[in-house]
Amino acid sequence: MRHRWLAALTTTALVASLFGAAVPVAMAASSGVPGDPTITIDINDSEAGGTYEQEFVRVYDDATTSGTPVYIYVPTGAFTLDENTTVESLDPRWDWNTGDDFEPCAENEWQDYVITPEDIEYLGDQLRDQIVAVDEAHFGEMDAASADPASDSLVVLVYNVQDSFYYDCTETVYTAGYFAPEYITDAGMNVIVVDAYDWENRVGDDAAVPNLYEGVIAHELEHLLMNYSDPGELSWVDEGLADMAGFLNDYGAGGSHFTYHQVFHRETSL
């Protein structure tokens, strides 16, 4: 089952009816192990269907004070994306399956997916110095033996998730991140995925939408940890705790997810 964070395109509002939706995912086969310079992951297209292999390159490598290795991987060539350079699994113009009826809708929006080494370094340091420690203190530790026999490492993949927004530019939400247990059971890695959309405006304290992706990582890491400590927990409890993870990390309680429930679901809101 996959846990997704769906964010609005222009605000931090989250769509409650879809937030945390569990959908089928393909087996996350892979080659390589956490920490390798490159790894290959099977990417699932949740909108068009099907999977394809994508090579990722390691761009962050460090460890928390407690010794948990933290790695960030991006699609090979990610930092070269420009008007004339297509980067697979990052460029919104790239069509991984030209044989189906689904076509990417973006034509000149590659600028929205530019990620920089400086931003990656900052995000990795947030994981190393804060997010992993805070989430593990409240929700339990990662299980080294079942995921990665060599370590309890955490892998963050940053790419352009193929979702409804990828193929329909009138869509008002996108998948800002997700956790899928299949990465543990089938790929042998503790993996969190973060989308690259509007990266410049959604990372950092001074961004137009401050700390959105930091909050996404804290949220999805809670799902990963809960998968170890309490895998049978009810989804509404899991989602509530995942929102709490953002608050505990001082990124806010799930963006404006809390506000969304208070305004639109007063009768059933927690």
PDB file of C-alpha atoms in Angstrom:
ATOM      1  CA  MET A   1       0.000   0.000   0.000  1.00  0.00           C
ATOM      2  CA  ARG A   2       1.268   3.460  -0.843  1.00  0.00           C
ATOM      3  CA  HIS A   3       0.919   6.569   1.320  1.00  0.00           C
ATOM      4  CA  ARG A   4       0.835   9.780  -0.723  1.00  0.00           C
ATOM      5  CA  TRP A   5       1.010  13.453   0.178  1.00  0.00           C
ATOM      6  CA  LEU A   6      -1.079  15.385  -2.346  1.00  0.00           C
ATOM      7  CA  ALA A   7      -0.404  19.121  -2.373  1.00  0.00           C
ATOM      8  CA  ALA A   8      -2.255  21.884  -4.139  1.00  0.00           C
ATOM      9  CA  LEU A   9      -0.308  23.489  -6.955  1.00  0.00           C
ATOM     10  CA  THR A  10      -0.475  27.074  -5.726  1.00  0.00           C
ATOM     11  CA  THR A  11      -0.814  26.715  -1.949  1.00  0.00           C
ATOM     12  CA  THR A  12       0.090  24.324   0.812  1.00  0.00           C
ATOM     13  CA  ALA A  13      -3.517  23.153   1.076  1.00  0.00           C
ATOM     14  CA  LEU A  14      -3.946  19.400   0.981  1.00  0.00           C
ATOM     15  CA  VAL A  15      -6.923  17.613  -0.540  1.00  0.00           C
ATOM     16  CA  ALA A  16      -8.345  15.653   2.357  1.00  0.00           C
ATOM     17  CA  SER A  17     -10.424  13.297   0.245  1.00  0.00           C
ATOM     18  CA  LEU A  18      -7.281  12.077  -1.495  1.00  0.00           C
ATOM     19  CA  PHE A  19      -4.641  12.691   1.136  1.00  0.00           C
ATOM     20  CA  GLY A  20      -2.929   9.502   2.177  1.00  0.00           C
ATOM     21  CA  ALA A  21      -4.803   7.449  -0.398  1.00  0.00           C
ATOM     22  CA  ALA A  22      -3.581   3.890  -0.636  1.00  0.00           C
ATOM     23  CA  VAL A  23      -3.162   2.658  -4.196  1.00  0.00           C
ATOM     24  CA  PRO A  24      -1.590  -0.435  -5.755  1.00  0.00           C
ATOM     25  CA  VAL A  25       2.064  -0.160  -6.722  1.00  0.00           C
ATOM     26  CA  ALA A  26       4.291  -2.330  -8.823  1.00  0.00           C
ATOM     27  CA  MET A  27       7.133  -4.308  -7.324  1.00  0.00           C
ATOM     28  CA  ALA A  28      10.032  -1.967  -6.640  1.00  0.00           C
ATOM     29  CA  ALA A  29      12.861  -4.022  -8.074  1.00  0.00           C
ATOM     30  CA  SER A  30      16.304  -2.497  -7.921  1.00  0.00           C
ATOM     31  CA  SER A  31      19.993  -2.960  -8.448  1.00  0.00           C
ATOM     32  CA  GLY A  32      22.591  -1.653  -6.047  1.00  0.00           C
ATOM     33  CA  VAL A  33      22.394  -0.989  -2.327  1.00  0.00           C
ATOM     34  CA  PRO A  34      22.002   2.222  -0.305  1.00  0.00           C
ATOM     35  CA  GLY A  35      25.183   4.264  -0.493  1.00  0.00           C
ATOM     36  CA  ASP A  36      26.256   3.044  -3.933  1.00  0.00           C
ATOM     37  CA  PRO A  37      27.200   5.882  -6.328  1.00  0.00           C
ATOM     38  CA  THR A  38      24.282   4.819  -8.540  1.00  0.00           C
ATOM     39  CA  ILE A  39      21.233   2.641  -8.002  1.00  0.00           C
ATOM     40  CA  THR A  40      18.527   1.551 -10.427  1.00  0.00           C
ATOM     41  CA  ILE A  41      14.914   1.588  -9.264  1.00  0.00           C
ATOM     42  CA  ASP A  42      11.727   0.438 -10.962  1.00  0.00           C
ATOM     43  CA  ILE A  43       9.464   3.489 -11.158  1.00  0.00           C
ATOM     44  CA  ASN A  44       5.707   3.036 -11.094  1.00  0.00           C
ATOM     45  CA  ASP A  45       3.483   5.343 -13.164  1.00  0.00           C
ATOM     46  CA  SER A  46       0.358   5.543 -11.012  1.00  0.00           C
ATOM     47  CA  GLU A  47      -1.613   7.423 -13.683  1.00  0.00           C
ATOM     48  CA  ALA A  48      -0.770   5.774 -17.017  1.00  0.00           C
ATOM     49  CA  GLY A  49       0.150   2.414 -15.537  1.00  0.00           C
ATOM     50  CA  GLY A  50       3.288   0.377 -16.058  1.00  0.00           C
ATOM     51  CA  THR A  51       6.830   0.562 -14.737  1.00  0.00           C
ATOM     52  CA  TYR A  52      10.242   1.437 -16.102  1.00  0.00           C
ATOM     53  CA  GLU A  53      13.808   1.318 -14.814  1.00  0.00           C
ATOM     54  CA  GLN A  54      15.454   4.576 -13.771  1.00  0.00           C
ATOM     55  CA  GLU A  55      19.068   5.118 -12.796  1.00  0.00           C
ATOM     56  CA  PHE A  56      19.609   7.435  -9.832  1.00  0.00           C
ATOM     57  CA  VAL A  57      22.878   9.027  -8.778  1.00  0.00           C
ATOM     58  CA  ARG A  58      23.860   9.699  -5.165  1.00  0.00           C
ATOM     59  CA  VAL A  59      24.115  13.442  -4.430  1.00  0.00           C
ATOM     60  CA  TYR A  60      24.073  13.425  -0.612  1.00  0.00           C
ATOM     61  CA  ASP A  61      25.894  11.056   1.729  1.00  0.00           C
ATOM     62  CA  ASP A  62      26.079  11.596   5.483  1.00  0.00           C
ATOM     63  CA  ALA A  63      24.904  10.110   8.781  1.00  0.00           C
ATOM     64  CA  THR A  64      22.971  11.226  11.833  1.00  0.00           C
ATOM     65  CA  THR A  65      24.677  11.557  15.187  1.00  0.00           C
ATOM     66  CA  SER A  66      23.212   8.158  16.123  1.00  0.00           C
ATOM     67  CA  GLY A  67      24.837   6.601  13.054  1.00  0.00           C
ATOM     68  CA  THR A  68      21.922   6.307  10.626  1.00  0.00           C
ATOM     69  CA  PRO A  69      23.243   6.781   7.075  1.00  0.00           C
ATOM     70  CA  VAL A  70      21.242   9.297   5.026  1.00  0.00           C
ATOM     71  CA  TYR A  71      21.406   9.324   1.242  1.00  0.00           C
ATOM     72  CA  ILE A  72      19.674  11.462  -1.373  1.00  0.00           C
ATOM     73  CA  TYR A  73      19.491  10.269  -4.970  1.00  0.00           C
ATOM     74  CA  VAL A  74      18.329  12.142  -8.069  1.00  0.00           C
ATOM     75  CA  PRO A  75      17.899  10.966 -11.679  1.00  0.00           C
ATOM     76  CA  THR A  76      21.193  10.760 -13.529  1.00  0.00           C
ATOM     77  CA  GLY A  77      21.985  14.139 -15.092  1.00  0.00           C
ATOM     78  CA  ALA A  78      19.471  15.994 -12.912  1.00  0.00           C
ATOM     79  CA  PHE A  79      21.640  19.072 -12.445  1.00  0.00           C
ATOM     80  CA  THR A  80      21.989  19.529 -16.230  1.00  0.00           C
ATOM     81  CA  LEU A  81      18.284  20.084 -16.908  1.00  0.00           C
ATOM     82  CA  ASP A  82      17.733  23.110 -19.148  1.00  0.00           C
ATOM     83  CA  GLU A  83      15.821  24.184 -22.249  1.00  0.00           C
ATOM     84  CA  ASN A  84      17.813  21.874 -24.490  1.00  0.00           C
ATOM     85  CA  THR A  85      18.707  19.023 -22.144  1.00  0.00           C
ATOM     86  CA  THR A  86      16.151  16.369 -21.279  1.00  0.00           C
ATOM     87  CA  VAL A  87      16.580  14.500 -18.002  1.00  0.00           C
ATOM     88  CA  GLU A  88      14.649  11.270 -17.641  1.00  0.00           C
ATOM     89  CA  SER A  89      12.249  11.130 -14.666  1.00  0.00           C
ATOM     90  CA  LEU A  90      12.743  14.846 -13.974  1.00  0.00           C
ATOM     91  CA  ASP A  91      11.892  16.755 -17.154  1.00  0.00           C
ATOM     92  CA  PRO A  92       8.096  17.274 -17.402  1.00  0.00           C
ATOM     93  CA  ARG A  93       8.427  17.036 -21.195  1.00  0.00           C
ATOM     94  CA  TRP A  94       9.827  13.498 -21.072  1.00  0.00           C
ATOM     95  CA  ASP A  95       7.539  10.644 -22.122  1.00  0.00           C
ATOM     96  CA  TRP A  96       8.821   7.317 -20.819  1.00  0.00           C
ATOM     97  CA  ASN A  97       6.219   5.355 -22.820  1.00  0.00           C
ATOM     98  CA  THR A  98       5.555   6.809 -26.255  1.00  0.00           C
ATOM     99  CA  GLY A  99       3.454   3.793 -27.172  1.00  0.00           C
ATOM    100  CA  ASP A 100       0.455   4.588 -24.947  1.00  0.00           C
ATOM    101  CA  ASP A 101      -2.225   7.301 -25.112  1.00  0.00           C
ATOM    102  CA  PHE A 102      -0.784   9.332 -22.239  1.00  0.00           C
ATOM    103  CA  GLU A 103       1.335  12.331 -23.180  1.00  0.00           C
ATOM    104  CA  PRO A 104       3.071  14.783 -20.836  1.00  0.00           C
ATOM    105  CA  CYS A 105       1.187  18.064 -20.913  1.00  0.00           C
ATOM    106  CA  ALA A 106       4.032  20.424 -20.010  1.00  0.00           C
ATOM    107  CA  GLU A 107       5.913  22.105 -22.841  1.00  0.00           C
ATOM    108  CA  ASN A 108       7.991  24.918 -21.373  1.00  0.00           C
ATOM    109  CA  GLU A 109       7.788  24.252 -17.645  1.00  0.00           C
ATOM    110  CA  TRP A 110      11.178  22.580 -17.237  1.00  0.00           C
ATOM    111  CA  GLN A 111      12.262  25.533 -15.078  1.00  0.00           C
ATOM    112  CA  ASP A 112       9.845  24.372 -12.365  1.00  0.00           C
ATOM    113  CA  TYR A 113      11.886  21.186 -11.918  1.00  0.00           C
ATOM    114  CA  VAL A 114      15.384  22.615 -11.597  1.00  0.00           C
ATOM    115  CA  ILE A 115      17.066  21.311  -8.459  1.00  0.00           C
ATOM    116  CA  THR A 116      20.424  22.545  -7.230  1.00  0.00           C
ATOM    117  CA  PRO A 117      23.256  20.885  -5.271  1.00  0.00           C
ATOM    118  CA  GLU A 118      22.919  23.604  -2.633  1.00  0.00           C
ATOM    119  CA  ASP A 119      19.258  22.786  -2.004  1.00  0.00           C
ATOM    120  CA  ILE A 120      20.021  19.073  -1.847  1.00  0.00           C
ATOM    121  CA  GLU A 121      22.770  19.707   0.699  1.00  0.00           C
ATOM    122  CA  TYR A 122      20.401  21.771   2.835  1.00  0.00           C
ATOM    123  CA  LEU A 123      17.674  19.140   2.682  1.00  0.00           C
ATOM    124  CA  GLY A 124      20.111  16.368   3.535  1.00  0.00           C
ATOM    125  CA  ASP A 125      21.361  18.319   6.525  1.00  0.00           C
ATOM    126  CA  GLN A 126      17.778  18.750   7.740  1.00  0.00           C
ATOM    127  CA  LEU A 127      17.428  14.973   7.646  1.00  0.00           C
ATOM    128  CA  ARG A 128      20.793  14.379   9.292  1.00  0.00           C
ATOM    129  CA  ASP A 129      20.439  16.945  12.055  1.00  0.00           C
ATOM    130  CA  GLN A 130      16.723  16.896  12.816  1.00  0.00           C
ATOM    131  CA  ILE A 131      14.058  14.973  10.904  1.00  0.00           C
ATOM    132  CA  VAL A 132      15.343  11.428  11.431  1.00  0.00           C
ATOM    133  CA  ALA A 133      16.026  11.995  15.136  1.00  0.00           C
ATOM    134  CA  VAL A 134      12.700  13.697  15.829  1.00  0.00           C
ATOM    135  CA  ASP A 135      10.610  11.148  13.937  1.00  0.00           C
ATOM    136  CA  GLU A 136      12.426   8.151  15.418  1.00  0.00           C
ATOM    137  CA  ALA A 137      12.074   9.572  18.939  1.00  0.00           C
ATOM    138  CA  HIS A 138       8.295   9.753  18.547  1.00  0.00           C
ATOM    139  CA  PHE A 139       7.431   6.902  16.177  1.00  0.00           C
ATOM    140  CA  GLY A 140      10.116   4.245  16.622  1.00  0.00           C
ATOM    141  CA  GLU A 141      13.298   3.313  14.820  1.00  0.00           C
ATOM    142  CA  MET A 142      13.936   1.942  11.367  1.00  0.00           C
ATOM    143  CA  ASP A 143      14.488  -1.809  11.295  1.00  0.00           C
ATOM    144  CA  ALA A 144      17.935  -2.516   9.911  1.00  0.00           C
ATOM    145  CA  ALA A 145      17.713  -6.261   9.537  1.00  0.00           C
ATOM    146  CA  SER A 146      14.646  -6.539   7.309  1.00  0.00           C
ATOM    147  CA  ALA A 147      15.309  -3.583   5.021  1.00  0.00           C
ATOM    148  CA  ASP A 148      19.055  -3.293   4.606  1.00  0.00           C
ATOM    149  CA  PRO A 149      21.192  -5.896   6.380  1.00  0.00           C
ATOM    150  CA  ALA A 150      24.244  -3.639   6.219  1.00  0.00           C
ATOM    151  CA  SER A 151      22.702  -0.615   7.930  1.00  0.00           C
ATOM    152  CA  ASP A 152      19.529   1.182   8.914  1.00  0.00           C
ATOM    153  CA  SER A 153      20.088   3.664   6.107  1.00  0.00           C
ATOM    154  CA  LEU A 154      17.435   6.019   4.750  1.00  0.00           C
ATOM    155  CA  VAL A 155      17.213   6.704   1.012  1.00  0.00           C
ATOM    156  CA  VAL A 156      15.391   9.762  -0.346  1.00  0.00           C
ATOM    157  CA  LEU A 157      14.577   9.753  -4.062  1.00  0.00           C
ATOM    158  CA  VAL A 158      13.851  13.119  -5.679  1.00  0.00           C
ATOM    159  CA  TYR A 159      12.190  12.942  -9.087  1.00  0.00           C
ATOM    160  CA  ASN A 160       9.121  14.064 -11.069  1.00  0.00           C
ATOM    161  CA  VAL A 161       6.405  11.643  -9.981  1.00  0.00           C
ATOM    162  CA  GLN A 162       4.135  10.554 -12.837  1.00  0.00           C
ATOM    163  CA  ASP A 163       0.658  11.389 -11.563  1.00  0.00           C
ATOM    164  CA  SER A 164      -2.486  13.032 -12.949  1.00  0.00           C
ATOM    165  CA  PHE A 165      -0.765  16.442 -13.062  1.00  0.00           C
ATOM    166  CA  TYR A 166       1.995  14.985 -15.234  1.00  0.00           C
ATOM    167  CA  TYR A 167      -0.525  14.303 -17.997  1.00  0.00           C
ATOM    168  CA  ASP A 168      -3.192  16.944 -17.298  1.00  0.00           C
ATOM    169  CA  CYS A 169      -1.982  20.477 -16.635  1.00  0.00           C
ATOM    170  CA  THR A 170      -5.476  21.547 -15.538  1.00  0.00           C
ATOM    171  CA  GLU A 171      -5.185  19.243 -12.526  1.00  0.00           C
ATOM    172  CA  THR A 172      -5.061  21.195  -9.260  1.00  0.00           C
ATOM    173  CA  VAL A 173      -3.114  18.766  -7.080  1.00  0.00           C
ATOM    174  CA  TYR A 174       0.062  16.731  -7.467  1.00  0.00           C
ATOM    175  CA  THR A 175       1.802  13.989  -5.529  1.00  0.00           C
ATOM    176  CA  ALA A 176       4.351  15.876  -3.441  1.00  0.00           C
ATOM    177  CA  GLY A 177       5.750  12.687  -1.957  1.00  0.00           C
ATOM    178  CA  TYR A 178       5.001   9.131  -0.974  1.00  0.00           C
ATOM    179  CA  PHE A 179       6.146   6.070   0.947  1.00  0.00           C
ATOM    180  CA  ALA A 180       5.594   2.564  -0.424  1.00  0.00           C
ATOM    181  CA  PRO A 181       6.427  -0.502   1.718  1.00  0.00           C
ATOM    182  CA  GLU A 182       7.326  -2.341  -1.497  1.00  0.00           C
ATOM    183  CA  TYR A 183      10.627  -0.492  -1.491  1.00  0.00           C
ATOM    184  CA  ILE A 184      11.459  -2.335   1.728  1.00  0.00           C
ATOM    185  CA  THR A 185      10.111  -5.769   0.836  1.00  0.00           C
ATOM    186  CA  ASP A 186      11.158  -5.852  -2.822  1.00  0.00           C
ATOM    187  CA  ALA A 187      14.074  -3.425  -3.156  1.00  0.00           C
ATOM    188  CA  GLY A 188      15.544  -3.887   0.333  1.00  0.00           C
ATOM    189  CA  MET A 189      15.699  -0.155   1.026  1.00  0.00           C
ATOM    190  CA  ASN A 190      14.071   2.328   3.383  1.00  0.00           C
ATOM    191  CA  VAL A 191      12.867   4.785   0.732  1.00  0.00           C
ATOM    192  CA  ILE A 192      10.953   8.066   0.797  1.00  0.00           C
ATOM    193  CA  VAL A 193      10.053   9.779  -2.474  1.00  0.00           C
ATOM    194  CA  VAL A 194       9.814  13.556  -2.868  1.00  0.00           C
ATOM    195  CA  ASP A 195       8.523  15.267  -6.008  1.00  0.00           C
ATOM    196  CA  ALA A 196      10.655  17.946  -7.660  1.00  0.00           C
ATOM    197  CA  TYR A 197       7.846  20.276  -8.729  1.00  0.00           C
ATOM    198  CA  ASP A 198       8.428  23.981  -7.992  1.00  0.00           C
ATOM    199  CA  TRP A 199      11.491  23.004  -5.984  1.00  0.00           C
ATOM    200  CA  GLU A 200      12.923  26.522  -5.682  1.00  0.00           C
ATOM    201  CA  ASN A 201       9.743  27.839  -4.063  1.00  0.00           C
ATOM    202  CA  ARG A 202       9.082  24.938  -1.690  1.00  0.00           C
ATOM    203  CA  VAL A 203      12.375  24.243   0.078  1.00  0.00           C
ATOM    204  CA  GLY A 204      13.729  26.405   2.902  1.00  0.00           C
ATOM    205  CA  ASP A 205      12.459  28.895   5.468  1.00  0.00           C
ATOM    206  CA  ASP A 206      12.396  31.787   3.012  1.00  0.00           C
ATOM    207  CA  ALA A 207      10.666  29.980   0.140  1.00  0.00           C
ATOM    208  CA  ALA A 208       7.335  31.172  -1.235  1.00  0.00           C
ATOM    209  CA  VAL A 209       5.797  28.039   0.305  1.00  0.00           C
ATOM    210  CA  PRO A 210       8.177  27.552   3.249  1.00  0.00           C
ATOM    211  CA  ASN A 211       9.378  24.078   4.232  1.00  0.00           C
ATOM    212  CA  LEU A 212       6.831  22.187   2.165  1.00  0.00           C
ATOM    213  CA  TYR A 213       9.179  19.408   1.110  1.00  0.00           C
ATOM    214  CA  GLU A 214      10.848  19.246   4.514  1.00  0.00           C
ATOM    215  CA  GLY A 215       7.364  18.643   5.914  1.00  0.00           C
ATOM    216  CA  VAL A 216       6.643  16.048   3.237  1.00  0.00           C
ATOM    217  CA  ILE A 217       9.767  14.110   4.244  1.00  0.00           C
ATOM    218  CA  ALA A 218       8.869  14.259   7.947  1.00  0.00           C
ATOM    219  CA  HIS A 219       5.350  13.095   7.084  1.00  0.00           C
ATOM    220  CA  GLU A 220       6.419  10.199   4.876  1.00  0.00           C
ATOM    221  CA  LEU A 221       9.140   9.114   7.302  1.00  0.00           C
ATOM    222  CA  GLU A 222       6.427   8.667   9.932  1.00  0.00           C
ATOM    223  CA  HIS A 223       4.671   6.278   7.533  1.00  0.00           C
ATOM    224  CA  LEU A 224       7.920   4.355   7.064  1.00  0.00           C
ATOM    225  CA  LEU A 225       8.530   4.090  10.806  1.00  0.00           C
ATOM    226  CA  MET A 226       4.909   3.156  11.514  1.00  0.00           C
ATOM    227  CA  ASN A 227       5.251   0.402   8.937  1.00  0.00           C
ATOM    228  CA  TYR A 228       7.819  -1.151  11.288  1.00  0.00           C
ATOM    229  CA  SER A 229       6.357  -0.363  14.709  1.00  0.00           C
ATOM    230  CA  ASP A 230       2.614  -0.727  14.039  1.00  0.00           C
ATOM    231  CA  PRO A 231       1.904  -1.912  10.480  1.00  0.00           C
ATOM    232  CA  GLY A 232      -1.729  -2.771  11.189  1.00  0.00           C
ATOM    233  CA  GLU A 233      -2.692   0.652  12.522  1.00  0.00           C
ATOM    234  CA  LEU A 234      -5.814   2.303  11.118  1.00  0.00           C
ATOM    235  CA  SER A 235      -4.997   4.647   8.248  1.00  0.00           C
ATOM    236  CA  TRP A 236      -6.649   7.694   9.840  1.00  0.00           C
ATOM    237  CA  VAL A 237      -4.445   7.284  12.910  1.00  0.00           C
ATOM    238  CA  ASP A 238      -1.351   6.846  10.753  1.00  0.00           C
ATOM    239  CA  GLU A 239      -2.199   9.931   8.697  1.00  0.00           C
ATOM    240  CA  GLY A 240      -2.880  12.002  11.795  1.00  0.00           C
ATOM    241  CA  LEU A 241       0.472  11.040  13.279  1.00  0.00           C
ATOM    242  CA  ALA A 242       2.182  11.786   9.960  1.00  0.00           C
ATOM    243  CA  ASP A 243       0.716  15.293  10.049  1.00  0.00           C
ATOM    244  CA  MET A 244       1.952  15.546  13.616  1.00  0.00           C
ATOM    245  CA  ALA A 245       5.461  14.679  12.425  1.00  0.00           C
ATOM    246  CA  GLY A 246       5.608  17.923  10.461  1.00  0.00           C
ATOM    247  CA  PHE A 247       4.498  19.854  13.530  1.00  0.00           C
ATOM    248  CA  LEU A 248       7.050  18.130  15.762  1.00  0.00           C
ATOM    249  CA  ASN A 249       9.776  19.102  13.308  1.00  0.00           C
ATOM    250  CA  ASP A 250       8.561  22.729  13.387  1.00  0.00           C
ATOM    251  CA  TYR A 251       7.417  22.645   9.745  1.00  0.00           C
ATOM    252  CA  GLY A 252       3.758  23.081  10.599  1.00  0.00           C
ATOM    253  CA  ALA A 253       1.036  20.453  10.910  1.00  0.00           C
ATOM    254  CA  GLY A 254       0.850  19.174   7.340  1.00  0.00           C
ATOM    255  CA  GLY A 255       0.941  22.574   5.660  1.00  0.00           C
ATOM    256  CA  SER A 256      -2.651  23.806   5.750  1.00  0.00           C
ATOM    257  CA  HIS A 257      -3.987  20.272   6.054  1.00  0.00           C
ATOM    258  CA  PHE A 258      -5.126  21.087   9.584  1.00  0.00           C
ATOM    259  CA  THR A 259      -6.957  24.178   8.349  1.00  0.00           C
ATOM    260  CA  TYR A 260      -8.554  22.186   5.533  1.00  0.00           C
ATOM    261  CA  HIS A 261     -10.102  19.767   8.022  1.00  0.00           C
ATOM    262  CA  GLN A 262     -11.267  22.543  10.331  1.00  0.00           C
ATOM    263  CA  VAL A 263     -12.940  24.487   7.523  1.00  0.00           C
ATOM    264  CA  PHE A 264     -14.360  21.748   5.305  1.00  0.00           C
ATOM    265  CA  HIS A 265     -14.758  18.773   7.638  1.00  0.00           C
ATOM    266  CA  ARG A 266     -15.712  20.273  10.982  1.00  0.00           C
ATOM    267  CA  GLU A 267     -18.165  17.465  11.748  1.00  0.00           C
ATOM    268  CA  THR A 268     -15.615  14.672  11.333  1.00  0.00           C
ATOM    269  CA  SER A 269     -12.292  16.405  11.922  1.00  0.00           C
ATOM    270  CA  LEU A 270     -10.007  15.164  14.642  1.00  0.00           C
TER     271      LEU A 270
END
